[in-house]
JSON list of C-alpha atoms and ligand atoms in Angstrom, two decimals:
[
{"chain": "A", "resi": 1, "resn": "UNK", "atom": "CA", "xyz": [-60.22, 27.29, -16.16]},
{"chain": "A", "resi": 2, "resn": "UNK", "atom": "CA", "xyz": [-57.80, 26.10, -13.35]},
{"chain": "A", "resi": 3, "resn": "UNK", "atom": "CA", "xyz": [-58.07, 27.31, -10.01]},
{"chain": "A", "resi": 4, "resn": "UNK", "atom": "CA", "xyz": [-55.56, 30.20, -9.13]},
{"chain": "A", "resi": 5, "resn": "UNK", "atom": "CA", "xyz": [-53.75, 29.12, -5.97]},
{"chain": "A", "resi": 6, "resn": "UNK", "atom": "CA", "xyz": [-50.70, 31.18, -4.19]},
{"chain": "A", "resi": 7, "resn": "UNK", "atom": "CA", "xyz": [-47.08, 30.09, -5.28]},
{"chain": "A", "resi": 8, "resn": "UNK", "atom": "CA", "xyz": [-45.06, 28.06, -2.73]},
{"chain": "A", "resi": 9, "resn": "UNK", "atom": "CA", "xyz": [-41.55, 29.37, -2.08]},
{"chain": "A", "resi": 10, "resn": "UNK", "atom": "CA", "xyz": [-39.13, 27.72, 0.45]},
{"chain": "A", "resi": 11, "resn": "UNK", "atom": "CA", "xyz": [-40.03, 30.53, 2.98]},
{"chain": "A", "resi": 12, "resn": "UNK", "atom": "CA", "xyz": [-43.65, 29.62, 2.87]},
{"chain": "A", "resi": 13, "resn": "UNK", "atom": "CA", "xyz": [-43.16, 25.94, 2.29]},
{"chain": "A", "resi": 14, "resn": "UNK", "atom": "CA", "xyz": [-43.84, 24.86, 6.20]},
{"chain": "A", "resi": 15, "resn": "UNK", "atom": "CA", "xyz": [-47.32, 27.03, 6.39]},
{"chain": "A", "resi": 16, "resn": "UNK", "atom": "CA", "xyz": [-48.47, 25.29, 3.12]},
{"chain": "A", "resi": 17, "resn": "UNK", "atom": "CA", "xyz": [-47.18, 21.67, 4.62]},
{"chain": "A", "resi": 18, "resn": "UNK", "atom": "CA", "xyz": [-49.03, 22.15, 7.66]},
{"chain": "A", "resi": 19, "resn": "UNK", "atom": "CA", "xyz": [-52.43, 23.58, 5.82]},
{"chain": "A", "resi": 20, "resn": "UNK", "atom": "CA", "xyz": [-52.40, 20.61, 3.60]},
{"chain": "A", "resi": 21, "resn": "UNK", "atom": "CA", "xyz": [-52.10, 18.30, 7.16]},
{"chain": "A", "resi": 22, "resn": "UNK", "atom": "CA", "xyz": [-55.09, 20.37, 8.52]},
{"chain": "A", "resi": 23, "resn": "UNK", "atom": "CA", "xyz": [-53.00, 22.36, 10.86]},
{"chain": "A", "resi": 24, "resn": "UNK", "atom": "CA", "xyz": [-52.50, 26.28, 10.93]},
{"chain": "A", "resi": 25, "resn": "UNK", "atom": "CA", "xyz": [-48.98, 27.39, 11.69]},
{"chain": "A", "resi": 26, "resn": "UNK", "atom": "CA", "xyz": [-47.39, 31.05, 12.00]},
{"chain": "A", "resi": 27, "resn": "UNK", "atom": "CA", "xyz": [-43.80, 31.92, 12.23]},
{"chain": "A", "resi": 28, "resn": "UNK", "atom": "CA", "xyz": [-42.30, 32.44, 15.74]},
{"chain": "A", "resi": 29, "resn": "UNK", "atom": "CA", "xyz": [-38.96, 33.93, 16.72]},
{"chain": "A", "resi": 30, "resn": "UNK", "atom": "CA", "xyz": [-36.90, 31.72, 18.57]},
{"chain": "A", "resi": 31, "resn": "UNK", "atom": "CA", "xyz": [-35.22, 34.49, 20.59]},
{"chain": "A", "resi": 32, "resn": "UNK", "atom": "CA", "xyz": [-38.29, 36.90, 21.79]},
{"chain": "A", "resi": 33, "resn": "UNK", "atom": "CA", "xyz": [-40.99, 34.28, 20.77]},
{"chain": "A", "resi": 34, "resn": "UNK", "atom": "CA", "xyz": [-43.01, 36.86, 18.94]},
{"chain": "A", "resi": 35, "resn": "UNK", "atom": "CA", "xyz": [-45.73, 35.44, 16.51]},
{"chain": "A", "resi": 36, "resn": "UNK", "atom": "CA", "xyz": [-46.47, 36.88, 13.05]},
{"chain": "A", "resi": 37, "resn": "UNK", "atom": "CA", "xyz": [-47.76, 36.25, 9.57]},
{"chain": "A", "resi": 38, "resn": "UNK", "atom": "CA", "xyz": [-46.96, 36.24, 6.74]},
{"chain": "A", "resi": 39, "resn": "UNK", "atom": "CA", "xyz": [-43.70, 34.64, 6.85]},
{"chain": "A", "resi": 40, "resn": "UNK", "atom": "CA", "xyz": [-40.52, 36.82, 6.83]},
{"chain": "A", "resi": 41, "resn": "UNK", "atom": "CA", "xyz": [-36.73, 35.96, 6.70]},
{"chain": "A", "resi": 42, "resn": "UNK", "atom": "CA", "xyz": [-36.18, 37.51, 10.26]},
{"chain": "A", "resi": 43, "resn": "UNK", "atom": "CA", "xyz": [-38.01, 38.53, 13.12]},
{"chain": "A", "resi": 44, "resn": "UNK", "atom": "CA", "xyz": [-39.92, 41.90, 12.89]},
{"chain": "A", "resi": 45, "resn": "UNK", "atom": "CA", "xyz": [-39.12, 42.83, 16.29]},
{"chain": "A", "resi": 46, "resn": "UNK", "atom": "CA", "xyz": [-35.38, 41.85, 17.29]},
{"chain": "A", "resi": 47, "resn": "UNK", "atom": "CA", "xyz": [-34.20, 40.95, 13.62]},
{"chain": "A", "resi": 48, "resn": "UNK", "atom": "CA", "xyz": [-33.37, 37.44, 14.74]},
{"chain": "A", "resi": 49, "resn": "UNK", "atom": "CA", "xyz": [-32.95, 34.97, 12.08]},
{"chain": "A", "resi": 50, "resn": "UNK", "atom": "CA", "xyz": [-33.69, 31.75, 14.27]},
{"chain": "A", "resi": 51, "resn": "UNK", "atom": "CA", "xyz": [-37.08, 31.26, 13.51]},
{"chain": "A", "resi": 52, "resn": "UNK", "atom": "CA", "xyz": [-39.65, 28.25, 13.89]},
{"chain": "A", "resi": 53, "resn": "UNK", "atom": "CA", "xyz": [-43.23, 27.74, 13.39]},
{"chain": "A", "resi": 54, "resn": "UNK", "atom": "CA", "xyz": [-45.70, 27.73, 15.99]},
{"chain": "A", "resi": 55, "resn": "UNK", "atom": "CA", "xyz": [-49.38, 25.83, 15.85]},
{"chain": "A", "resi": 56, "resn": "UNK", "atom": "CA", "xyz": [-52.30, 28.29, 16.63]},
{"chain": "A", "resi": 57, "resn": "UNK", "atom": "CA", "xyz": [-55.78, 27.36, 17.30]},
{"chain": "A", "resi": 58, "resn": "UNK", "atom": "CA", "xyz": [-57.38, 28.42, 14.19]},
{"chain": "A", "resi": 59, "resn": "UNK", "atom": "CA", "xyz": [-60.11, 30.96, 15.82]},
{"chain": "A", "resi": 60, "resn": "UNK", "atom": "CA", "xyz": [-60.05, 34.75, 15.61]},
{"chain": "A", "resi": 61, "resn": "UNK", "atom": "CA", "xyz": [-62.17, 37.62, 14.34]},
{"chain": "A", "resi": 62, "resn": "UNK", "atom": "CA", "xyz": [-62.53, 39.47, 11.10]},
{"chain": "A", "resi": 63, "resn": "UNK", "atom": "CA", "xyz": [-60.12, 42.42, 11.73]},
{"chain": "A", "resi": 64, "resn": "UNK", "atom": "CA", "xyz": [-61.24, 44.15, 8.11]},
{"chain": "A", "resi": 65, "resn": "UNK", "atom": "CA", "xyz": [-62.84, 42.84, 4.84]},
{"chain": "A", "resi": 66, "resn": "UNK", "atom": "CA", "xyz": [-63.83, 43.62, 1.41]},
{"chain": "A", "resi": 67, "resn": "UNK", "atom": "CA", "xyz": [-66.61, 42.06, -0.75]},
{"chain": "A", "resi": 68, "resn": "UNK", "atom": "CA", "xyz": [-65.43, 41.45, -4.41]},
{"chain": "A", "resi": 69, "resn": "UNK", "atom": "CA", "xyz": [-68.22, 41.79, -6.58]},
{"chain": "A", "resi": 70, "resn": "UNK", "atom": "CA", "xyz": [-65.96, 42.13, -9.98]},
{"chain": "A", "resi": 71, "resn": "UNK", "atom": "CA", "xyz": [-63.45, 39.20, -10.88]},
{"chain": "A", "resi": 72, "resn": "UNK", "atom": "CA", "xyz": [-59.90, 40.50, -11.10]},
{"chain": "A", "resi": 73, "resn": "UNK", "atom": "CA", "xyz": [-59.02, 37.56, -13.32]},
{"chain": "A", "resi": 74, "resn": "UNK", "atom": "CA", "xyz": [-61.31, 35.26, -15.55]},
{"chain": "A", "resi": 75, "resn": "UNK", "atom": "CA", "xyz": [-60.53, 32.16, -13.46]},
{"chain": "A", "resi": 76, "resn": "UNK", "atom": "CA", "xyz": [-62.63, 34.12, -10.72]},
{"chain": "A", "resi": 77, "resn": "UNK", "atom": "CA", "xyz": [-65.69, 34.91, -12.54]},
{"chain": "A", "resi": 78, "resn": "UNK", "atom": "CA", "xyz": [-67.77, 32.05, -11.31]},
{"chain": "A", "resi": 79, "resn": "UNK", "atom": "CA", "xyz": [-66.80, 32.78, -7.58]},
{"chain": "A", "resi": 80, "resn": "UNK", "atom": "CA", "xyz": [-67.94, 36.41, -7.29]},
{"chain": "A", "resi": 81, "resn": "UNK", "atom": "CA", "xyz": [-69.15, 37.69, -4.98]},
{"chain": "A", "resi": 82, "resn": "UNK", "atom": "CA", "xyz": [-66.59, 36.51, -2.25]},
{"chain": "A", "resi": 83, "resn": "UNK", "atom": "CA", "xyz": [-65.07, 37.96, 0.82]},
{"chain": "A", "resi": 84, "resn": "UNK", "atom": "CA", "xyz": [-61.28, 38.65, 1.37]},
{"chain": "A", "resi": 85, "resn": "UNK", "atom": "CA", "xyz": [-60.95, 39.31, 5.06]},
{"chain": "A", "resi": 86, "resn": "UNK", "atom": "CA", "xyz": [-58.01, 39.88, 7.35]},
{"chain": "A", "resi": 87, "resn": "UNK", "atom": "CA", "xyz": [-58.66, 37.69, 10.32]},
{"chain": "A", "resi": 88, "resn": "UNK", "atom": "CA", "xyz": [-56.66, 38.44, 13.64]},
{"chain": "A", "resi": 89, "resn": "UNK", "atom": "CA", "xyz": [-56.23, 35.23, 15.24]},
{"chain": "A", "resi": 90, "resn": "UNK", "atom": "CA", "xyz": [-56.46, 34.94, 19.05]},
{"chain": "A", "resi": 91, "resn": "UNK", "atom": "CA", "xyz": [-52.94, 34.49, 19.10]},
{"chain": "A", "resi": 92, "resn": "UNK", "atom": "CA", "xyz": [-52.42, 38.05, 17.70]},
{"chain": "A", "resi": 93, "resn": "UNK", "atom": "CA", "xyz": [-51.15, 37.39, 13.96]},
{"chain": "A", "resi": 94, "resn": "UNK", "atom": "CA", "xyz": [-53.60, 38.39, 11.13]},
{"chain": "A", "resi": 95, "resn": "UNK", "atom": "CA", "xyz": [-54.20, 36.14, 8.25]},
{"chain": "A", "resi": 96, "resn": "UNK", "atom": "CA", "xyz": [-55.54, 36.94, 4.65]},
{"chain": "A", "resi": 97, "resn": "UNK", "atom": "CA", "xyz": [-58.14, 34.56, 3.67]},
{"chain": "A", "resi": 98, "resn": "UNK", "atom": "CA", "xyz": [-61.72, 34.17, 2.25]},
{"chain": "A", "resi": 99, "resn": "UNK", "atom": "CA", "xyz": [-64.62, 34.08, 4.54]},
{"chain": "A", "resi": 100, "resn": "UNK", "atom": "CA", "xyz": [-66.93, 31.21, 3.52]},
{"chain": "A", "resi": 101, "resn": "UNK", "atom": "CA", "xyz": [-70.03, 29.54, 5.18]},
{"chain": "A", "resi": 102, "resn": "UNK", "atom": "CA", "xyz": [-72.10, 32.64, 5.40]},
{"chain": "A", "resi": 103, "resn": "UNK", "atom": "CA", "xyz": [-73.38, 35.18, 2.70]},
{"chain": "A", "resi": 104, "resn": "UNK", "atom": "CA", "xyz": [-71.05, 38.07, 2.05]},
{"chain": "A", "resi": 105, "resn": "UNK", "atom": "CA", "xyz": [-73.50, 40.83, 3.47]},
{"chain": "A", "resi": 106, "resn": "UNK", "atom": "CA", "xyz": [-73.59, 38.95, 6.62]},
{"chain": "A", "resi": 107, "resn": "UNK", "atom": "CA", "xyz": [-69.71, 39.33, 7.26]},
{"chain": "A", "resi": 108, "resn": "UNK", "atom": "CA", "xyz": [-68.96, 41.93, 9.95]},
{"chain": "A", "resi": 109, "resn": "UNK", "atom": "CA", "xyz": [-65.88, 43.74, 11.54]},
{"chain": "A", "resi": 110, "resn": "UNK", "atom": "CA", "xyz": [-65.49, 41.85, 14.94]},
{"chain": "A", "resi": 111, "resn": "UNK", "atom": "CA", "xyz": [-67.31, 38.57, 13.86]},
{"chain": "A", "resi": 112, "resn": "UNK", "atom": "CA", "xyz": [-65.84, 35.54, 15.36]},
{"chain": "A", "resi": 113, "resn": "UNK", "atom": "CA", "xyz": [-64.41, 32.94, 12.80]},
{"chain": "A", "resi": 114, "resn": "UNK", "atom": "CA", "xyz": [-62.56, 29.79, 12.95]},
{"chain": "A", "resi": 115, "resn": "UNK", "atom": "CA", "xyz": [-60.24, 28.00, 10.21]},
{"chain": "A", "resi": 116, "resn": "UNK", "atom": "CA", "xyz": [-61.49, 25.73, 7.93]},
{"chain": "A", "resi": 117, "resn": "UNK", "atom": "CA", "xyz": [-59.35, 24.08, 5.28]},
{"chain": "A", "resi": 118, "resn": "UNK", "atom": "CA", "xyz": [-60.30, 24.13, 1.80]},
{"chain": "A", "resi": 119, "resn": "UNK", "atom": "CA", "xyz": [-58.32, 21.22, -0.30]},
{"chain": "A", "resi": 120, "resn": "UNK", "atom": "CA", "xyz": [-57.40, 22.84, -3.79]},
{"chain": "A", "resi": 121, "resn": "UNK", "atom": "CA", "xyz": [-55.39, 19.97, -4.91]},
{"chain": "A", "resi": 122, "resn": "UNK", "atom": "CA", "xyz": [-52.48, 17.31, -3.83]},
{"chain": "A", "resi": 123, "resn": "UNK", "atom": "CA", "xyz": [-50.19, 20.36, -2.97]},
{"chain": "A", "resi": 124, "resn": "UNK", "atom": "CA", "xyz": [-52.20, 23.27, -1.89]},
{"chain": "A", "resi": 125, "resn": "UNK", "atom": "CA", "xyz": [-55.11, 23.29, 0.68]},
{"chain": "A", "resi": 126, "resn": "UNK", "atom": "CA", "xyz": [-56.10, 26.75, 1.52]},
{"chain": "A", "resi": 127, "resn": "UNK", "atom": "CA", "xyz": [-56.82, 27.86, 5.06]},
{"chain": "A", "resi": 128, "resn": "UNK", "atom": "CA", "xyz": [-60.24, 29.62, 4.88]},
{"chain": "A", "resi": 129, "resn": "UNK", "atom": "CA", "xyz": [-62.40, 30.95, 7.70]},
{"chain": "A", "resi": 130, "resn": "UNK", "atom": "CA", "xyz": [-65.98, 30.26, 8.60]},
{"chain": "A", "resi": 131, "resn": "UNK", "atom": "CA", "xyz": [-68.39, 31.81, 11.24]},
{"chain": "A", "resi": 132, "resn": "UNK", "atom": "CA", "xyz": [-68.22, 30.21, 14.59]},
{"chain": "B", "resi": 201, "resn": "ZN", "atom": "ZN1", "xyz": [-37.48, 38.08, 17.81]}
]
């Protein structure tokens, strides 16, 4: 069974291209400088459509998480249990990803984590997080 990977759109393409190069980026408003994630077509604060992509350091903390014990798709049956976490980056935006590199029962809210890039194929590299 093939790995399930996120779909790429024109809106999200810069995020995935940066991840493939081992860089984590988030959208930034050119007008008010706000950062956010996931990508949007306009700034959630001032509604400007002049947007660019800002590199972020990839460090943050687990904001909330869940441990998935029951696969929601047959392709995930060999991966349970796994952790799906909302990671709050030091720069502010929150990124949904898996936490790897520790047992699921070791994950805690507030746990410091850093990005770790997991290459799936030639197109998709997933930004994941590991304890730091
Ligand atoms: Zn703005």
